Amino acid sequence: MTRKLKRIRSWINAQWLKIKPGKQAVRGASRTLLGAVVLCWLIFSFRLVLGIKDPWILVFAAAMLLLFWLSSLLIVKAIKLLNSIPKGLKVALFTSIPLLFFMFDNPIIAIVFIVIVSLLGASIFVLRKTGIKSLTRIKKGIVVLGLLLGIGGLVFSFVSYSTEGYDVDKMVNAAHQSMDKIEPLQFESPATKGMYAVNQLTYGSGNDKRRVEYGKDATIKTESVNGVPFIDNWEGFSGWAREKIWGFDYKELPINGRVWYPEGNGPFPLALIVHGNHSMQDHSDPGYDYLGELLASRGIILASVDENFINGGWTNIFGGLDEENDARGWLLLEHLKVWHEWNDKSNNPFYKKIDTSNLAIMGHSRGGEAVAIAAMMNKLPYYPDDASIKLDYNFNIKSVVAIAPVDGQYKPGNSGTKFKDVNYFVIHGAQDADVRSFMGSQQYERIAFKDSAYYMKSGLYVYGANHGQFNSTWGNNDQGFSFTGMLNLKQLLTEEDQQEIAKVYISAFLDATLKDKKEYLPLFVDARKGKNWLPETIYLNQFEDSTNELISGFDEDFDVITTTKKGKINSKNLTVWREEEIKLKWQQKGSRALVVGWNYELEDEEEAIPNEKLASYSIQIDSNTVVIDSSKAFVFSMAESTESSNPKTKGKWVDDNEINESNDEEEKEEETEKDEKDEEDEKDEPKQPIDFSILFEDFKGESIQFALSDFSPLQREMESVIMKVDFLTGDKESEKIFQTFYFPIKKVSEKNPSFDITNLKKITYLFDKSRKGVVVIDNVGFMNVLE
């Protein structure tokens, strides 16, 4: 065999020598190519000069030509240097680099690994094979240094990997500063186990060859469904392997689920929950047992839907399912269809036990987008991407829960998923290393309330919560790789605490929307209402309901002095003022908002802000467009923007010549030292939350003024460090997360009994407390009080 291979290689080399270009041919090709391209470049440049009549173009063209010529020399030098690397080391590098990138998905970790291991290996081999005595003094020093660096790097890496993580900059919990002003709800936690005994069963095809609970041990047998219209790329090696693993293809998708249900006659509300994308052979559907046990004990049937067969796996390296979230949502509707059939079959364990007028669907990760897709599809007669596919389900889905969802993987008609008249709750964690942006807040913006019934939508952002711990089988490794130690877990909540938060909020949401227990609603505006139930961390709540009446939503036009309700805007002394689309880490939120900033440059930090310098933003109310009385609450959403609060003191706004004329060197040095000291002080001490006043004025001249901190000062933008290597690079994760501010009119009116809210004339944001800041304000209006 070896001889035959050698003969083949010799024959190939001989054929190559017959056609290999000679030196003159190579020289001619290179010179002709270079000359032709330079000539074309000169012609191109002269034509530009003649067309634009600007001779400076020739200078630019010459500089470009020189730059590319020098670059080519450097590239040739780099290739020559690479060729000088010994063959063994080249093979090791070209094998190691792709494998390290595949394992770690981080170039810094890969480079550090290569350097440390290479130094250590080189030093050990030299000492063992050559010996220290035979080396020159310089090489002895190099070997010792390499050994020390290699061992030191290895020890540092091991210690760094073994620790749970590192501390981040101190951060003040803004809501704590007004904790004494908030009365917590005084009844039983919604996470308390209920009165019902809990039973369990599974349903499935009966033919599942991998999971007996959906095969021969399934209590209820179900028919498979054809997913061809909704699934792409179940083909090639990936499709073949997927079929071999599961024993079926996309024409026979099983209806599998595990159920926790209360013992009793019912009828009980029904909730379905579906997992997201995870390794398909590491089954995800058992991971919501903590919710199943709780909800069933409180009188709600919970079914955890199995969709592992459309998850990713090792076979996806050769291609896999593409944008399958519409299939995930459609499968949920097929499950609901089966449940409706069971409710009408006298021989079924769930006969007449399901309250089909009170249905909820819940999802995690990709499942969190799937439930929004299902809510949309539920009301559509046909599949929006292929109208030959009939849908027309029309189930009574009242509530949707999204846990750390993605958004936009499936876009019906190349647009975001929209639905209306359904209650919505989304929860996300700041320490999420998988879905690192609060994508559920985008879906939040695309939900509308149109009919006369009561609906609500709420978003909850939790500091310290990650992606995986909402599922008890996923755990604390959000990245899916084996090396969990590369994640910074120091700020991570315990799994028990994270699941307790999910239990409190999801149980309260389902009780409020499926059982009409409206007493839980204040919890969705303010987590402090549940301080007796919830673990200690920072919570940000966003809330709207169908009673909301906007005065200014900032989406109506590009005129910054108009409002949604035909009012007018006035401002004073603002250093930042604009309206713009809200930008998240990955995408746009889907809503425009007001951005305002102020900056008081006072010599003494304790000095009172002069009235003539106070910054303010006022909304003039058109009294004919809004009805307000003491049964309402004033509401708006707000987040901090970390941009400069005084942008016009640098860059294009500053004339350097004027600065040089007005300041001598000594003054500039003093200013520099002061700025550096201020920066150091800010690093040592956490930034205090932002506070300011709100002023109401009526048409009779009466007014009331109250502080933002009467509810809560504004939480500073939260920063998270997801990976340990990010401490070296200084990378921090943050984005604009909104908090709803809620002020019952009856309560704030106590400050001036003569004030008449029914004749409200003007609302003013008066920036009189924090010395500087930039805030993003959205959805200013009034709603019915929740208490």
CSV table of C-alpha atoms in Angstrom, one decimal, residues 512-738:
chain,number,residue,atom,x,y,z
A,512,ALA,CA,-54.6,37.1,38.0
A,513,THR,CA,-55.4,36.3,34.3
A,514,LEU,CA,-57.1,32.8,34.5
A,515,LYS,CA,-58.7,33.1,37.9
A,516,ASP,CA,-59.4,36.8,38.0
A,517,LYS,CA,-57.4,37.3,41.2
A,518,LYS,CA,-56.6,41.0,40.5
A,519,GLU,CA,-55.1,41.5,43.9
A,520,TYR,CA,-51.8,40.2,42.5
A,521,LEU,CA,-51.6,43.0,39.8
A,522,PRO,CA,-49.5,45.5,41.9
A,523,LEU,CA,-46.7,42.9,42.0
A,524,PHE,CA,-46.3,43.4,38.2
A,525,VAL,CA,-45.7,47.1,38.6
A,526,ASP,CA,-43.4,46.9,41.6
A,527,ALA,CA,-41.5,43.8,42.9
A,528,ARG,CA,-41.3,45.4,46.3
A,529,LYS,CA,-45.0,44.5,46.7
A,530,GLY,CA,-43.8,40.9,47.0
A,531,LYS,CA,-40.7,41.6,49.2
A,532,ASN,CA,-42.0,39.0,51.7
A,533,TRP,CA,-42.0,36.4,48.9
A,534,LEU,CA,-39.1,37.2,46.7
A,535,PRO,CA,-35.3,36.6,47.1
A,536,GLU,CA,-33.1,39.6,47.5
A,537,THR,CA,-31.8,41.1,44.2
A,538,ILE,CA,-32.6,44.0,41.8
A,539,TYR,CA,-35.9,43.8,39.9
A,540,LEU,CA,-37.1,46.1,37.1
A,541,ASN,CA,-40.8,45.9,36.2
A,542,GLN,CA,-42.6,47.2,33.1
A,543,PHE,CA,-46.4,47.3,33.0
A,544,GLU,CA,-49.3,48.4,30.8
A,545,ASP,CA,-52.9,47.4,30.9
A,546,SER,CA,-56.0,48.0,28.7
A,547,THR,CA,-56.9,51.0,30.9
A,548,ASN,CA,-53.7,52.9,29.9
A,549,GLU,CA,-54.4,56.2,28.1
A,550,LEU,CA,-51.3,57.7,26.6
A,551,ILE,CA,-50.6,61.4,26.7
A,552,SER,CA,-47.3,61.0,24.9
A,553,GLY,CA,-46.0,57.8,23.4
A,554,PHE,CA,-43.4,59.5,21.2
A,555,ASP,CA,-44.2,57.2,18.2
A,556,GLU,CA,-46.6,59.5,16.4
A,557,ASP,CA,-44.2,61.7,14.4
A,558,PHE,CA,-40.7,63.3,14.3
A,559,ASP,CA,-41.8,66.6,15.8
A,560,VAL,CA,-40.4,66.9,19.3
A,561,ILE,CA,-42.8,69.6,20.4
A,562,THR,CA,-46.0,67.6,19.7
A,563,THR,CA,-47.7,64.8,21.8
A,564,THR,CA,-49.9,61.8,21.1
A,565,LYS,CA,-52.9,63.7,22.5
A,566,LYS,CA,-52.5,67.0,20.6
A,567,GLY,CA,-50.6,68.7,23.4
A,568,LYS,CA,-47.5,70.8,23.2
A,569,ILE,CA,-44.0,70.5,24.6
A,570,ASN,CA,-41.8,73.1,26.3
A,571,SER,CA,-38.3,72.7,27.7
A,572,LYS,CA,-35.7,74.7,29.5
A,573,ASN,CA,-31.9,74.3,29.9
A,574,LEU,CA,-31.8,70.7,28.6
A,575,THR,CA,-28.3,69.6,27.4
A,576,VAL,CA,-29.8,66.6,25.6
A,577,TRP,CA,-33.2,66.5,23.9
A,578,ARG,CA,-34.4,64.2,21.2
A,579,GLU,CA,-36.8,61.4,20.3
A,580,GLU,CA,-35.5,58.2,18.9
A,581,GLU,CA,-35.9,54.4,18.5
A,582,ILE,CA,-34.9,52.5,21.6
A,583,LYS,CA,-31.8,50.4,20.9
A,584,LEU,CA,-31.2,47.1,22.7
A,585,LYS,CA,-28.0,45.1,22.7
A,586,TRP,CA,-28.9,43.2,19.6
A,587,GLN,CA,-31.9,44.9,17.9
A,588,GLN,CA,-34.3,47.8,18.1
A,589,LYS,CA,-37.0,47.5,20.8
A,590,GLY,CA,-39.7,48.6,18.4
A,591,SER,CA,-40.7,51.8,20.1
A,592,ARG,CA,-39.6,55.4,20.0
A,593,ALA,CA,-38.9,57.3,23.3
A,594,LEU,CA,-37.9,60.7,24.6
A,595,VAL,CA,-34.2,61.2,25.6
A,596,VAL,CA,-33.5,64.2,27.8
A,597,GLY,CA,-30.3,65.2,29.7
A,598,TRP,CA,-29.1,67.9,32.1
A,599,ASN,CA,-25.8,68.9,33.6
A,600,TYR,CA,-25.2,71.5,36.3
A,601,GLU,CA,-21.5,72.5,36.3
A,602,LEU,CA,-21.4,74.0,39.8
A,603,GLU,CA,-18.2,74.7,41.7
A,604,ASP,CA,-19.5,73.3,45.0
A,605,GLU,CA,-21.4,70.0,44.8
A,606,GLU,CA,-23.5,71.1,47.8
A,607,GLU,CA,-24.4,74.4,46.2
A,608,ALA,CA,-28.1,74.8,45.5
A,609,ILE,CA,-29.1,74.8,41.8
A,610,PRO,CA,-30.2,78.3,40.8
A,611,ASN,CA,-33.8,78.5,39.5
A,612,GLU,CA,-32.6,80.1,36.3
A,613,LYS,CA,-30.4,77.1,35.5
A,614,LEU,CA,-33.0,74.4,36.3
A,615,ALA,CA,-33.6,72.0,33.4
A,616,SER,CA,-37.2,71.0,32.8
A,617,TYR,CA,-39.4,69.2,30.2
A,618,SER,CA,-43.1,70.1,30.2
A,619,ILE,CA,-46.1,68.5,28.5
A,620,GLN,CA,-49.0,70.9,27.9
A,621,ILE,CA,-52.3,68.9,28.1
A,622,ASP,CA,-55.2,69.4,25.7
A,623,SER,CA,-58.1,69.0,28.2
A,624,ASN,CA,-60.5,67.9,25.4
A,625,THR,CA,-58.5,64.7,24.6
A,626,VAL,CA,-58.1,63.0,28.0
A,627,VAL,CA,-60.3,62.3,31.0
A,628,ILE,CA,-58.5,62.2,34.4
A,629,ASP,CA,-59.8,61.9,37.9
A,630,SER,CA,-58.8,60.6,41.3
A,631,SER,CA,-59.4,56.9,40.3
A,632,LYS,CA,-56.4,57.1,37.9
A,633,ALA,CA,-52.6,56.8,38.4
A,634,PHE,CA,-50.0,58.7,36.6
A,635,VAL,CA,-47.6,56.3,34.8
A,636,PHE,CA,-44.6,56.3,32.6
A,637,SER,CA,-41.6,54.0,31.8
A,638,MET,CA,-38.1,55.2,32.2
A,639,ALA,CA,-34.5,53.9,31.9
A,640,GLU,CA,-31.1,55.6,32.2
A,641,SER,CA,-28.9,56.4,29.2
A,642,THR,CA,-25.2,56.2,29.9
A,643,GLU,CA,-24.3,58.7,27.2
A,644,SER,CA,-22.7,62.1,28.1
A,645,SER,CA,-25.0,64.5,29.8
A,646,ASN,CA,-23.1,67.5,28.4
A,647,PRO,CA,-22.2,66.4,24.8
A,648,LYS,CA,-21.5,69.9,23.5
A,649,THR,CA,-18.4,70.5,25.7
A,650,LYS,CA,-16.3,68.4,23.3
A,651,GLY,CA,-15.8,67.3,19.8
A,652,LYS,CA,-17.3,69.4,17.0
A,653,TRP,CA,-18.9,71.8,19.5
A,654,VAL,CA,-15.6,73.1,20.9
A,655,ASP,CA,-13.2,75.5,19.2
A,656,ASP,CA,-9.7,74.4,20.3
A,657,ASN,CA,-8.3,77.9,19.5
A,658,GLU,CA,-10.8,79.5,21.9
A,659,ILE,CA,-9.8,77.1,24.6
A,660,ASN,CA,-6.1,77.9,24.2
A,661,GLU,CA,-6.7,81.6,24.3
A,662,SER,CA,-8.9,81.5,27.4
A,663,ASN,CA,-7.0,79.0,29.5
A,664,ASP,CA,-3.3,79.0,30.4
A,665,GLU,CA,-1.3,75.7,30.9
A,666,GLU,CA,-1.6,75.8,34.7
A,667,GLU,CA,-5.4,76.0,34.6
A,668,LYS,CA,-5.6,73.2,32.1
A,669,GLU,CA,-3.4,71.0,34.3
A,670,GLU,CA,-5.6,71.7,37.3
A,671,GLU,CA,-8.7,70.8,35.3
A,672,THR,CA,-7.1,67.6,34.1
A,673,GLU,CA,-6.1,66.6,37.6
A,674,LYS,CA,-9.7,67.3,38.9
A,675,ASP,CA,-11.2,65.3,36.1
A,676,GLU,CA,-8.9,62.3,36.8
A,677,LYS,CA,-9.7,62.6,40.5
A,678,ASP,CA,-13.4,62.6,39.8
A,679,GLU,CA,-13.1,59.6,37.6
A,680,GLU,CA,-11.2,57.7,40.3
A,681,ASP,CA,-13.9,58.7,42.9
A,682,GLU,CA,-16.6,57.5,40.6
A,683,LYS,CA,-14.8,54.1,40.1
A,684,ASP,CA,-14.5,53.7,43.9
A,685,GLU,CA,-18.0,54.7,44.8
A,686,PRO,CA,-21.2,53.4,43.0
A,687,LYS,CA,-23.3,55.9,41.2
A,688,GLN,CA,-26.3,57.0,43.2
A,689,PRO,CA,-29.7,56.5,41.5
A,690,ILE,CA,-31.2,59.4,39.6
A,691,ASP,CA,-33.9,61.5,41.3
A,692,PHE,CA,-35.9,64.6,40.2
A,693,SER,CA,-39.4,66.2,40.8
A,694,ILE,CA,-42.6,66.0,38.9
A,695,LEU,CA,-44.9,69.0,38.9
A,696,PHE,CA,-48.7,69.0,38.0
A,697,GLU,CA,-50.4,72.4,37.3
A,698,ASP,CA,-54.2,72.9,36.7
A,699,PHE,CA,-56.0,75.7,34.9
A,700,LYS,CA,-56.7,77.5,38.1
A,701,GLY,CA,-53.0,77.9,38.9
A,702,GLU,CA,-52.9,75.3,41.7
A,703,SER,CA,-50.1,72.8,41.6
A,704,ILE,CA,-48.7,69.7,43.3
A,705,GLN,CA,-45.1,68.7,43.3
A,706,PHE,CA,-43.7,65.2,44.2
A,707,ALA,CA,-40.4,63.4,43.9
A,708,LEU,CA,-39.7,60.5,41.6
A,709,SER,CA,-38.3,58.8,44.7
A,710,ASP,CA,-41.8,58.9,46.2
A,711,PHE,CA,-42.1,55.7,44.1
A,712,SER,CA,-38.4,55.0,43.5
A,713,PRO,CA,-35.4,56.8,42.2
A,714,LEU,CA,-34.2,55.6,38.8
A,715,GLN,CA,-32.0,52.5,38.8
A,716,ARG,CA,-28.7,53.1,37.1
A,717,GLU,CA,-28.1,51.0,34.0
A,718,MET,CA,-27.1,47.5,35.2
A,719,GLU,CA,-23.8,46.0,34.0
A,720,SER,CA,-23.1,42.3,33.9
A,721,VAL,CA,-19.9,40.4,33.2
A,722,ILE,CA,-20.8,37.1,31.6
A,723,MET,CA,-17.4,35.5,30.9
A,724,LYS,CA,-14.4,35.5,33.2
A,725,VAL,CA,-12.2,36.5,30.3
A,726,ASP,CA,-14.3,39.7,30.0
A,727,PHE,CA,-12.6,40.9,33.2
A,728,LEU,CA,-9.4,41.0,31.3
A,729,THR,CA,-10.8,42.8,28.2
A,730,GLY,CA,-13.1,45.1,30.2
A,731,ASP,CA,-16.2,43.9,28.3
A,732,LYS,CA,-19.4,44.5,30.2
A,733,GLU,CA,-23.0,43.8,29.1
A,734,SER,CA,-25.7,46.4,29.6
A,735,GLU,CA,-28.7,47.8,27.9
A,736,LYS,CA,-31.7,50.1,28.5
A,737,ILE,CA,-34.2,48.3,30.7
A,738,PHE,CA,-37.3,50.2,31.6
